[in-house]
Coordinates of C-alpha atoms and ligand atoms in Angstrom, one line a residue:
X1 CA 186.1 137.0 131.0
X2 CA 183.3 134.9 130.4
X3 CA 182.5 131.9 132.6
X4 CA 182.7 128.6 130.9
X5 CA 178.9 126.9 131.0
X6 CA 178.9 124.1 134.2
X7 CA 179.7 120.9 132.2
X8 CA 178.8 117.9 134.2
X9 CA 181.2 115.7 132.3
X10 CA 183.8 118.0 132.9
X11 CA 183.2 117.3 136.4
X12 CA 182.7 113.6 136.3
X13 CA 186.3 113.3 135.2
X14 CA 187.9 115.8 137.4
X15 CA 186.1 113.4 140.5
X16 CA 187.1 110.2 138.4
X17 CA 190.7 111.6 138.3
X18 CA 191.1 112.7 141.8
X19 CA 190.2 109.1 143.1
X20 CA 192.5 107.6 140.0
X21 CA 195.5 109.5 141.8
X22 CA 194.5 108.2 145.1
X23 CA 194.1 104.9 143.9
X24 CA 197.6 105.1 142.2
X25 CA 195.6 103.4 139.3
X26 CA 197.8 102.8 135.6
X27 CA 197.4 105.1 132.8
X28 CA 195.0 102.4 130.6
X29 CA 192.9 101.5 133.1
X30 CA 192.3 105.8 133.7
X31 CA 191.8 106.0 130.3
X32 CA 189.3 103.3 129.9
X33 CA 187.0 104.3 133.0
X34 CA 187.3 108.3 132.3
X35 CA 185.1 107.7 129.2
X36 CA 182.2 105.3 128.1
X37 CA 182.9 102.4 126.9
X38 CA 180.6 102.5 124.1
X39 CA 177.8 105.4 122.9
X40 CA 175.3 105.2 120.4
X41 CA 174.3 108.1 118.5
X42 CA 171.4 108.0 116.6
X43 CA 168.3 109.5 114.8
X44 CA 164.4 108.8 115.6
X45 CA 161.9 109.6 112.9
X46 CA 158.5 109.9 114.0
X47 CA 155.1 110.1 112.3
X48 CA 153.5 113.4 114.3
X49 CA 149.8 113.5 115.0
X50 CA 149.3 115.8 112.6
X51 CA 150.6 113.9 109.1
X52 CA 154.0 115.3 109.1
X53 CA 157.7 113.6 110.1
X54 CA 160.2 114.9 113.2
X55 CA 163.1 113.6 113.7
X56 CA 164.4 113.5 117.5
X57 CA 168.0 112.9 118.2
X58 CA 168.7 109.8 120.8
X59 CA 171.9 109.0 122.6
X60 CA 172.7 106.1 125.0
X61 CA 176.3 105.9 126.8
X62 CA 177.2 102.3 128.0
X63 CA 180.3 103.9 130.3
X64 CA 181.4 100.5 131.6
X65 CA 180.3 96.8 131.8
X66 CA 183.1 95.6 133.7
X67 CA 180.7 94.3 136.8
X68 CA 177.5 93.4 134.7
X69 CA 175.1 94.4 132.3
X70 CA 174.8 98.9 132.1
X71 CA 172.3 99.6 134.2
X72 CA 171.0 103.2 134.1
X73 CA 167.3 105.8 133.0
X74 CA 166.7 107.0 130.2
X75 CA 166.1 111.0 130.1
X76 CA 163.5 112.8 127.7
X77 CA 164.7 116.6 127.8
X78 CA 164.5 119.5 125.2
X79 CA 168.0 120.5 126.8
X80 CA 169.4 117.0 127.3
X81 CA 173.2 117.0 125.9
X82 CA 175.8 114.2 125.1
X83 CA 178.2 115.4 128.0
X84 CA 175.0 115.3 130.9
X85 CA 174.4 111.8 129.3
X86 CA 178.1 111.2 129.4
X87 CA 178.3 111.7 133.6
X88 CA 175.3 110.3 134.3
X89 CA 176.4 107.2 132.6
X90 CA 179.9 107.4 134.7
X91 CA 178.4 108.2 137.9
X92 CA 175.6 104.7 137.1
X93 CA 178.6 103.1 137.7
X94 CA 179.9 104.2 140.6
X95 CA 177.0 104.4 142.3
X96 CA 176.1 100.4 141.1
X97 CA 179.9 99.5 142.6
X98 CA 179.7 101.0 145.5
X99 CA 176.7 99.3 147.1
X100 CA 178.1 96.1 145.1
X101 CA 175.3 95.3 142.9
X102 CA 176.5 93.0 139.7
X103 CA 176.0 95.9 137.2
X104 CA 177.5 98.6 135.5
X105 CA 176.5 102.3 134.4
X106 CA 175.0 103.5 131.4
X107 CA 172.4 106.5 130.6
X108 CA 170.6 107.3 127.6
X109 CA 168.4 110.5 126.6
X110 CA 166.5 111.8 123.5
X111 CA 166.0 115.9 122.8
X112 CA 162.2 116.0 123.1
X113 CA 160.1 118.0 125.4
X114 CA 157.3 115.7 126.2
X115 CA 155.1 118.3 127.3
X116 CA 154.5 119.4 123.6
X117 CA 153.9 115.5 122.5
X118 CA 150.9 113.2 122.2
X119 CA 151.1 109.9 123.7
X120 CA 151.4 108.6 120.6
X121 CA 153.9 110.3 119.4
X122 CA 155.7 109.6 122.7
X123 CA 155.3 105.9 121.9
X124 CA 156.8 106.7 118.5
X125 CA 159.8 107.7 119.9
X126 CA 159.9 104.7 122.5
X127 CA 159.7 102.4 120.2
X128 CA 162.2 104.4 117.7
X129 CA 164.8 104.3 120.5
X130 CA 164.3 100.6 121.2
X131 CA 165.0 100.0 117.3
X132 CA 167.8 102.0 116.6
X133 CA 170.0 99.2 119.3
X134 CA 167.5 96.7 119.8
X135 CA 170.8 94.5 119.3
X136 CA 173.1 96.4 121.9
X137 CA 170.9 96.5 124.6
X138 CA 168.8 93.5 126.5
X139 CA 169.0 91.9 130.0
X140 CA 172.1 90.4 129.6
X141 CA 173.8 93.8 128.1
X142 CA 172.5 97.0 129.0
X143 CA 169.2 97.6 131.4
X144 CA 167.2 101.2 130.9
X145 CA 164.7 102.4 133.6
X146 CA 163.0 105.4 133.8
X147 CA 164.2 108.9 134.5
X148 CA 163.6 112.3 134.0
X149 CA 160.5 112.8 132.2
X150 CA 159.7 108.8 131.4
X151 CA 157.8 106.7 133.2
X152 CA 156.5 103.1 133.7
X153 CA 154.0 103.0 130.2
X154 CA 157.3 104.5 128.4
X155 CA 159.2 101.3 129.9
X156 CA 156.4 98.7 128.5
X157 CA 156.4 100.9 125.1
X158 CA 160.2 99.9 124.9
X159 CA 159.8 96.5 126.6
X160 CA 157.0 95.3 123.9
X161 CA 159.3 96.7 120.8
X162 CA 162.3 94.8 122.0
X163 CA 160.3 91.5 122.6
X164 CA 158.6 92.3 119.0
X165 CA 162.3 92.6 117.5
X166 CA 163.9 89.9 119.6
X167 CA 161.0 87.6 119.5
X168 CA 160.1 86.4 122.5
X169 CA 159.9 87.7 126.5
X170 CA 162.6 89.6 127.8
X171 CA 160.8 91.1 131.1
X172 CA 164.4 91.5 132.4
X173 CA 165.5 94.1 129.5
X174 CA 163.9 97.2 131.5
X175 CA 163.4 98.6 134.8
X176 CA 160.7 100.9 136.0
X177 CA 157.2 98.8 135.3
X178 CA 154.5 98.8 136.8
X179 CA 153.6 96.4 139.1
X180 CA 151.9 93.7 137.8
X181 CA 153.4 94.2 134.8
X182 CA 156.6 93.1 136.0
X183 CA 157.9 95.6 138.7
X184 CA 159.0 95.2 141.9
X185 CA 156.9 96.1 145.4
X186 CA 158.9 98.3 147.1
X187 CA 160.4 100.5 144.5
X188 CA 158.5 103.5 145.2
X189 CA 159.7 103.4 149.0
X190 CA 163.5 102.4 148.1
X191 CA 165.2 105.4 147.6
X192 CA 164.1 107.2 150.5
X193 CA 163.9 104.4 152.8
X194 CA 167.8 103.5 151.5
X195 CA 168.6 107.4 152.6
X196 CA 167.3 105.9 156.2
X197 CA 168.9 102.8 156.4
X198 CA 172.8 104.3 155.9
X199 CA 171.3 107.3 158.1
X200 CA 170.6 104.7 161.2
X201 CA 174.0 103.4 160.8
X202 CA 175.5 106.6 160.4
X203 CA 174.0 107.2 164.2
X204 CA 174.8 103.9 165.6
X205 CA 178.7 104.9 164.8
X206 CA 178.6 108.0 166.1
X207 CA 176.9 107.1 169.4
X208 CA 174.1 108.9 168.2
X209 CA 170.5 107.7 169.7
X210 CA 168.3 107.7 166.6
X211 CA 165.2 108.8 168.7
X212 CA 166.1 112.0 170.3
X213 CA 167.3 113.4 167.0
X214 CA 165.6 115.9 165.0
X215 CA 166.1 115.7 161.5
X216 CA 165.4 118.9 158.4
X217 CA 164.3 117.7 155.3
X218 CA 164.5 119.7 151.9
X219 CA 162.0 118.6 149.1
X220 CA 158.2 116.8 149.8
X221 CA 158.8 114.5 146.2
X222 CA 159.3 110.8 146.3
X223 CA 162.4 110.8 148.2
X224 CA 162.1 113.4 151.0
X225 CA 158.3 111.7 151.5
X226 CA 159.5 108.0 152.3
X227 CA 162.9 109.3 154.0
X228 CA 160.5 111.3 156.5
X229 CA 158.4 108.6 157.0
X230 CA 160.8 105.6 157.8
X231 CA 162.7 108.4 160.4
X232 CA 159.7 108.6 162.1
X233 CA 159.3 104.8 162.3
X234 CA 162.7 105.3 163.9
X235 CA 161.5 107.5 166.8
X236 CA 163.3 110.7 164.6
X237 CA 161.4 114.4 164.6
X238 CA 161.3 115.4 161.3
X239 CA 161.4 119.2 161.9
X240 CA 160.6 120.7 158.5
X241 CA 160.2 119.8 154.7
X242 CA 160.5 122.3 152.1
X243 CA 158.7 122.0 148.6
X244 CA 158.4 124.1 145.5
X245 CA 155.3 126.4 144.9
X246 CA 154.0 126.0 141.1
X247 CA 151.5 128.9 141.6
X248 CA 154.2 131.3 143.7
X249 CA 157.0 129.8 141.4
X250 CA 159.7 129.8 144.4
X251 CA 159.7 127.4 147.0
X252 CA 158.7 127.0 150.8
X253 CA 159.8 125.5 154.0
X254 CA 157.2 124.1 156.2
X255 CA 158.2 123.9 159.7
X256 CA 156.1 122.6 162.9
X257 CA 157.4 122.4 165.7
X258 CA 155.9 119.3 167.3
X259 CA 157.0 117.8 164.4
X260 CA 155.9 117.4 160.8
X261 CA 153.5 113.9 159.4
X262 CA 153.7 113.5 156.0
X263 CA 150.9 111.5 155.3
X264 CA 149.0 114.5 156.5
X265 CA 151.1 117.1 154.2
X266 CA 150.6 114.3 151.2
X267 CA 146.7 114.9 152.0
X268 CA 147.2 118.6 151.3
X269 CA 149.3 118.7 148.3
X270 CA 147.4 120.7 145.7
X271 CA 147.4 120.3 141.9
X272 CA 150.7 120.9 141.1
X273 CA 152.2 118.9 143.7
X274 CA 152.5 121.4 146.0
X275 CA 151.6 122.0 149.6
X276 CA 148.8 124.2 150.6
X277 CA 149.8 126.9 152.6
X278 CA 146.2 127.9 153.7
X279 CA 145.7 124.1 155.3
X280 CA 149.4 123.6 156.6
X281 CA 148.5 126.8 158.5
X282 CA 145.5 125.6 159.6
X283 CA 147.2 122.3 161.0
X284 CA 150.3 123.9 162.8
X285 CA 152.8 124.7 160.5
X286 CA 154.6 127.6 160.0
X287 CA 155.4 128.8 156.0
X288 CA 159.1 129.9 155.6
X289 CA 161.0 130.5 153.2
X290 CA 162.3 128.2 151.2
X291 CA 166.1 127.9 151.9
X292 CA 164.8 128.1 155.6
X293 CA 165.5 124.5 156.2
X294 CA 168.7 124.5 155.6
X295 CA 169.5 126.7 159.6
X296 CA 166.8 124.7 161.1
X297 CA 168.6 123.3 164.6
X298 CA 168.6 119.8 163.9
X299 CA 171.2 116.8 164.3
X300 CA 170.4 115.5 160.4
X301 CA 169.7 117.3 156.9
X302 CA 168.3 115.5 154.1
X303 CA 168.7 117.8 150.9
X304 CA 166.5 115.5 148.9
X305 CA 165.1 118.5 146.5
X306 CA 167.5 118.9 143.5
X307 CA 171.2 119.8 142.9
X308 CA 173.5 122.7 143.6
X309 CA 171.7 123.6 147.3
X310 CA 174.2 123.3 149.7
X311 CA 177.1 126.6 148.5
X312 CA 179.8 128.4 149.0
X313 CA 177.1 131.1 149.8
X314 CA 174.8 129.1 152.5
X315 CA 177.2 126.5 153.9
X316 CA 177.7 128.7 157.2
X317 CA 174.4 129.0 157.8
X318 CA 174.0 125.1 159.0
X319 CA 173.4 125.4 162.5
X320 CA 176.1 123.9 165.0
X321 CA 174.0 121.1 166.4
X322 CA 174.0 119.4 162.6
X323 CA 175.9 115.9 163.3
X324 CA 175.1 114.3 159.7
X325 CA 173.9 114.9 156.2
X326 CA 172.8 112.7 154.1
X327 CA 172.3 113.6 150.1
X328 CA 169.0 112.0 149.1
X329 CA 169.2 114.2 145.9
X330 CA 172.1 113.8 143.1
X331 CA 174.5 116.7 143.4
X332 CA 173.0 119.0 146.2
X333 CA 176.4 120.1 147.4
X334 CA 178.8 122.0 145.5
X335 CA 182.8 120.8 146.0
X336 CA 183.4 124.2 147.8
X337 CA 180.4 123.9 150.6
X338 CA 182.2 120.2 151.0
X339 CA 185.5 121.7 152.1
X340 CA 183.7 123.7 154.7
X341 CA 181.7 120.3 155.9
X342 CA 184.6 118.4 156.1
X343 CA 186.4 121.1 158.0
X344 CA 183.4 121.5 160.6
X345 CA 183.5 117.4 160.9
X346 CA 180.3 117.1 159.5
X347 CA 179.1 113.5 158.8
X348 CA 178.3 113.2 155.1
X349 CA 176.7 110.5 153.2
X350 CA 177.3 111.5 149.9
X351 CA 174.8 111.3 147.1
X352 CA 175.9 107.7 145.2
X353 CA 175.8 105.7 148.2
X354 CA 172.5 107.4 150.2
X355 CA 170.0 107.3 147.2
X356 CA 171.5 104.1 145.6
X357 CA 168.7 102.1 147.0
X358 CA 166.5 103.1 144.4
X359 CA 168.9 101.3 141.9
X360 CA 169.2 98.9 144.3
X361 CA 165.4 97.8 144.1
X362 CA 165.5 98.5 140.3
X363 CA 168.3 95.6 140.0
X364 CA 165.7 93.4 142.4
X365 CA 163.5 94.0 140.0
X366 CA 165.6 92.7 137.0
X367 CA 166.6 89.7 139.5
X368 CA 162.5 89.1 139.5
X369 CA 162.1 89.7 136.0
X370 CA 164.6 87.3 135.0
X371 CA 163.6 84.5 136.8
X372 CA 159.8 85.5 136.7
X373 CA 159.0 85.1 139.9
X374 CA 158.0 88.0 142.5
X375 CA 159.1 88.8 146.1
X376 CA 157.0 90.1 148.9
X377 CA 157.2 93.3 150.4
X378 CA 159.0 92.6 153.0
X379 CA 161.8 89.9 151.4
X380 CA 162.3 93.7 149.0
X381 CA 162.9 95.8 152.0
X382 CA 165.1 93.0 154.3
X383 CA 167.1 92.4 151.0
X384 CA 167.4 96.5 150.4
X385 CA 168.3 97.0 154.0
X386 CA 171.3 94.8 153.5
X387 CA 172.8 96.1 150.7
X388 CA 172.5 99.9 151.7
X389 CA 173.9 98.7 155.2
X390 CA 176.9 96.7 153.7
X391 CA 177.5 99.7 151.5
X392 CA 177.8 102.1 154.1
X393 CA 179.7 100.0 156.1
X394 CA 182.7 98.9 154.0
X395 CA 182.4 103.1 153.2
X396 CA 182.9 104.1 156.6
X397 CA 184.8 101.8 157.5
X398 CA 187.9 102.7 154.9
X399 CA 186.6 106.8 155.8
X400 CA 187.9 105.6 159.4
X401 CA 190.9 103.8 158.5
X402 CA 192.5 105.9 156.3
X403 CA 190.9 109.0 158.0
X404 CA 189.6 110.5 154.4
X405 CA 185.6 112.3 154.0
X406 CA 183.3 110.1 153.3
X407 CA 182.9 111.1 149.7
X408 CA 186.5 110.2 149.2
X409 CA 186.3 107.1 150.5
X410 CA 183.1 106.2 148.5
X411 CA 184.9 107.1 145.0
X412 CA 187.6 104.9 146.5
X413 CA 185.5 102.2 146.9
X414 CA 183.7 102.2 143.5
X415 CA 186.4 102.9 141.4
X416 CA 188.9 100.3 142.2
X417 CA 186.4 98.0 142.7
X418 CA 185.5 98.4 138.4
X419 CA 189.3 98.7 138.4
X420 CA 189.7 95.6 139.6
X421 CA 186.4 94.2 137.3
X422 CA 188.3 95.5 134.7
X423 CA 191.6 94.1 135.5
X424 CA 190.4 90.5 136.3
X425 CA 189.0 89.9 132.7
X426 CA 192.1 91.1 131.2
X427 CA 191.4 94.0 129.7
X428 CA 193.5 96.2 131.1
Ligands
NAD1 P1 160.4 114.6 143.0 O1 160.2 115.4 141.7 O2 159.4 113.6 143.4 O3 160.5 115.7 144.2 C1 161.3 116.8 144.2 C2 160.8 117.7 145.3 O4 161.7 118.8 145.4 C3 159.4 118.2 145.2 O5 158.8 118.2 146.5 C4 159.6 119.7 144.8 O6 158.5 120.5 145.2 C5 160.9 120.0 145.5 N1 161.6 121.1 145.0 C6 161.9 121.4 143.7 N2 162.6 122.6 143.7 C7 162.8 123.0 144.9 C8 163.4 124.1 145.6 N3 164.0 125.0 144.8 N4 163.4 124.2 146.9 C9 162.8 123.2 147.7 N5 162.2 122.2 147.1 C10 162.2 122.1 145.8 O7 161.8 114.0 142.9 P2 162.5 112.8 143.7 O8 162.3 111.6 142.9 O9 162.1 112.9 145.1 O10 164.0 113.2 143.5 C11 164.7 114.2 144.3 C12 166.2 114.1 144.1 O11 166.6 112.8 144.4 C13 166.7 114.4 142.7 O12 168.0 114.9 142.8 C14 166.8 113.0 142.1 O13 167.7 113.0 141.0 C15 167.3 112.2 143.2 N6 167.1 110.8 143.2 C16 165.9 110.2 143.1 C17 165.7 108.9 143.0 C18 164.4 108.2 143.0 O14 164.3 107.0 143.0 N7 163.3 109.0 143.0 C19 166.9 108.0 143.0 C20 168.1 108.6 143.1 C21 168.2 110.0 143.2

C-alpha cells in the first residue's frame, strides 16, 4: 500500500484530541479549537521586474482568539500548504497559553520561493498580503512576525502598507523589526536563552547541580548558539554542537572534549553558515558525524536543529547518563521515540513550552510597540526569565501531580486554559 504523505494537520488534531479526552472537554468546545477560527484565502498579483504579472496565492489561519489578539509568522515557501499553515496556527496557540501570554495562534504563508525574487518583487507581495486583510488583522486582532524565509525589512514592508491603509501608526500590528525601528533588545537571545531558563529549573527539581553537568547540543543557528552560551554562564559543559555542511551537503557534529565556546565556532563559520572543519581541527575539535551528538555521554540534549531527529530508529542510542531533554527546535521527536523517553524516565521539555521564549519576547515587543516606549536589556531578559519559569513550573508541577509526561501535561495546560478563554466569554 502506499504511505499517506505526513500531514501536519493531521497530526495537530490527533494531539488536540488526545488532550480533549483527557480534559473530558464537551463536544462544541472540541469542535471549535480542532479547527481555526477564521482563514483567509486569497490572491496576490504582482508587477514582476521584468513587465509581466504573477499571481502568488496567500493564506493566513487565525485558529483562535479566545486569550488575545493571533499572534503567529508568516511563512514564504514554494511548498507551503493550507494544512502546515493550519497546525502552525493551532500549535501558536498552545504554545502562547501555555507560558500564559494574552494572545492567541494564528499563521500565515504565501507560495513563493524568494530565492527566485527581486526585492522588489518581494515588497510587492508584502504589501499585496497586507491589502488583501488590511481590515482583519492589526494590533488589536491578529499580530504577524517573521518566519520561515521573512525577515525584519519584510515586517516594515507590511508595517508601512497597513499604516498607509489604516492611516496612521500602528507599530504594534507586527513583530519581528528591527531594532530601532521598533523591535525589542533581547529577541535575538530569547529563544535560546528561554530553552535555558526551563532547563535550570528542570535541574533544580531533579536535584541536579547545573555545573557538573555536561550538556550535547544539535544545530549551531540562532537557537543552539544562545542556548550554549547561557549554559555556560551556568557553569554547564557544552560537549558538542552539530551543524549542516552546505558545501558537503550532510551535516557534522563538532565535539571537544574540554568543552566547546561558541563565540569561537561563530568566528569560524564559513559562507554558508557553516563551521569550518579545517579551523575547528586546528582549535581542538574533533569532526563527527552528524547524528553523533545525539550518543554523546551527557546529562542534557538540546535538539535545536530541525524536526523529525529523535526516531524510532536512534532513540536507543541516547546514552544512559542523559537526565533531560529539552526541544529547542519545533518537532524534533517523533511520538514513537517519546514512548521510549517516557519509558526510560527521561525528563522532556517538550517543544511549545522550551522555545516559547522567542514568542515570548515577540509579545514584549508588541507591549513596547503599543505603548511606544522601549525596555532595557536587562528589564527584557528578567521579564523573559519569569514567564518561561512560571511556565515550566505550573507544567511540572501538574506532570508531578497527576504523574503524566511532561508533554501531556503541557497540552493539558494550554488547552483548557483556551477552553476555559473560550468558555468565559460565552461562546461555547
Ligand atoms: P537556524 O536556521 O538559525 O539554525 C538551524 C541550525 O541547524 C543550523 O546551525 C544548521 O546548520 C543546523 N542544521 C540543519 N540541518 C541539520 C542537520 N541535518 N543536522 C544537524 N544540524 C542541522 O534556525 P533556528 O532559528 O536556530 O531554529 C532551529 C529550530 O528551532 C527550528 O525547528 C525552529 O523552528 C525552532 N524555533 C526557532 C525559534 C527562533 O526564535 N529562532 C523559535 C521557536 C522555535
Amino acid at each position: 500500500m502506499e504511505k499517506k504523505p505526513f500531514n501536519a494537520f493531521e497530526m495537530a488534531q490527533q494531539q488536540f484530541d488526545a488532550a480533549a479526552e483527557k480534559l473530558g472537554l464537551d463536544q462544541a468546545t472540541r469542535d471549535l479549537l480542532r479547527s481555526s477560527l477564521r482563514e483567509y484565502h486569497f490572491l496576490i498579483p504582482v508587477r514582476m521586474d521584468d513587465g509581466s504579472y504573477k499571481v502568488f496565492r496567500g493564506f493566513r489561519c487565525q485558529h483562535s482568539d479566545a486569550r488575545g489578539p493571533c499572534k503567529g509568522g508568516i511563512r514564504f515557501h514554494p511548498n507551503e500548504t493550507i494544512d502546515t499553515v493550519r497546525a502552525l496556527a493551532m500549535w501558536m496557540t498552545w504554545k502562547t497559553a501555555v507560558v500564559d501570554i494574552p494572545l492567541g495562534g494564528g499563521k500565515g504563508g504565501v507560495i513563493c520561493d524568494p530565492h527566485n525574487l527581486s526585492d522588489r518583487e518581494q515588497e510587492g507581495i508584502c504589501r499585496g498580503w497586507v491589502r488583501q486583510i488590511a481590515y482583519n488583522i492589526g494590533p488589536v486582532q491578529d499580530v504577524p512576525a517573521p518566519d520561515i524565509m521573512t525577515h525584519g525589512q519584510h515586517m516594515l514592508w507590511m508595517l508601512d502598507e497597513l499604516e498607509r491603509i489604516r492611516g496612521g501608526k500602528f507599530p504594534g500590528f507586527i513583530t519581528g523589526k528591527p531594532v530601532g525601528m521598533g523591535g525589542s533588545l533581547g529577541r535575538t537571545e530569547a529563544t535560546g536563552f528561554g530553552v535555558m531558563y526551563t532547563v535550570r529549573e528542570a535541574m533544580k527539581e531533579l536535584g541536579i547541580d547545573i555545573k557538573k553537568t555536561v550538556g550535547a547540543f544539535q544545530g549551531f543557528g540562532n537557537v543552539s548558539q544562545y542556548a550554549v552560551k547561557l549554559f555556560r554562564e551556568y557553569g554547564g559543559k557544552a560537549l558538542c554542537v552539530s551543524c549542516w555542511d552546505q558545501i558537503d551537503q550532510t551535516s557534522y557534529t563538532f565535539r571537544r572534549e574540554s568543552g566547546v565556546d561558541p563565540d569561537e565556532l561563530m568566528g569560524i563559520t564559513d559562507k554558508f553558515n557553516s563551521i569550518d572543519k579545517a579551523k575547528a581541527r586546528q582549535v581542538g575539535y574533533e569532526v563527527l558525524p552528524g547524528d553523533a551528538w545525539i550518543e554523546q555521554e551527557a546529562d542534557l540534549l538540546v535538539p535545536a536543529a530541525l524536526e523529525n531527529q529523535i526516531t524510532g530508529a536512534n532513540v536507543a542510542k541516547i546514552h544512559k547518563r542523559v537526565r533531560i531533554i529539552a526541544e529547542g527546535a519545533n518537532g524534533p521527536t517523533t511520538p514513537e521515540a517519546d514512548v521510549e523517553i517516557h519509558k526510560r524516565g527521561i525528563f522532556m521539555i517538550p517543544d511549545f513550552l522550551c522555545n516559547a521564549g522567542g514568542v515570548t519576547c515577540s509579545y514584549f515587543e508588541q507591549v513596547q510597540s503599543n505603548m511606544n516606549f522601549y525596555w532595557h536589556l536587562n528589564e527584557v531578559f528578567s521579564r523573559l526569565d519569569e514567564k518561561m519559569t512560571a511556565g515550566f513550573k505550573a507544567v511540572s508541577e501538574l506532570a508531578r501531580k497527576k504523574n503524566l509526561y511532561m508533554r501531556d501535561a503541557a497540552y493539558m495546560i494550554a488547552v483548557s486554559r483556551v477552553a476555559e478563554a473560550s468558555h468565559l466569554r460565552g461562546w461555547v
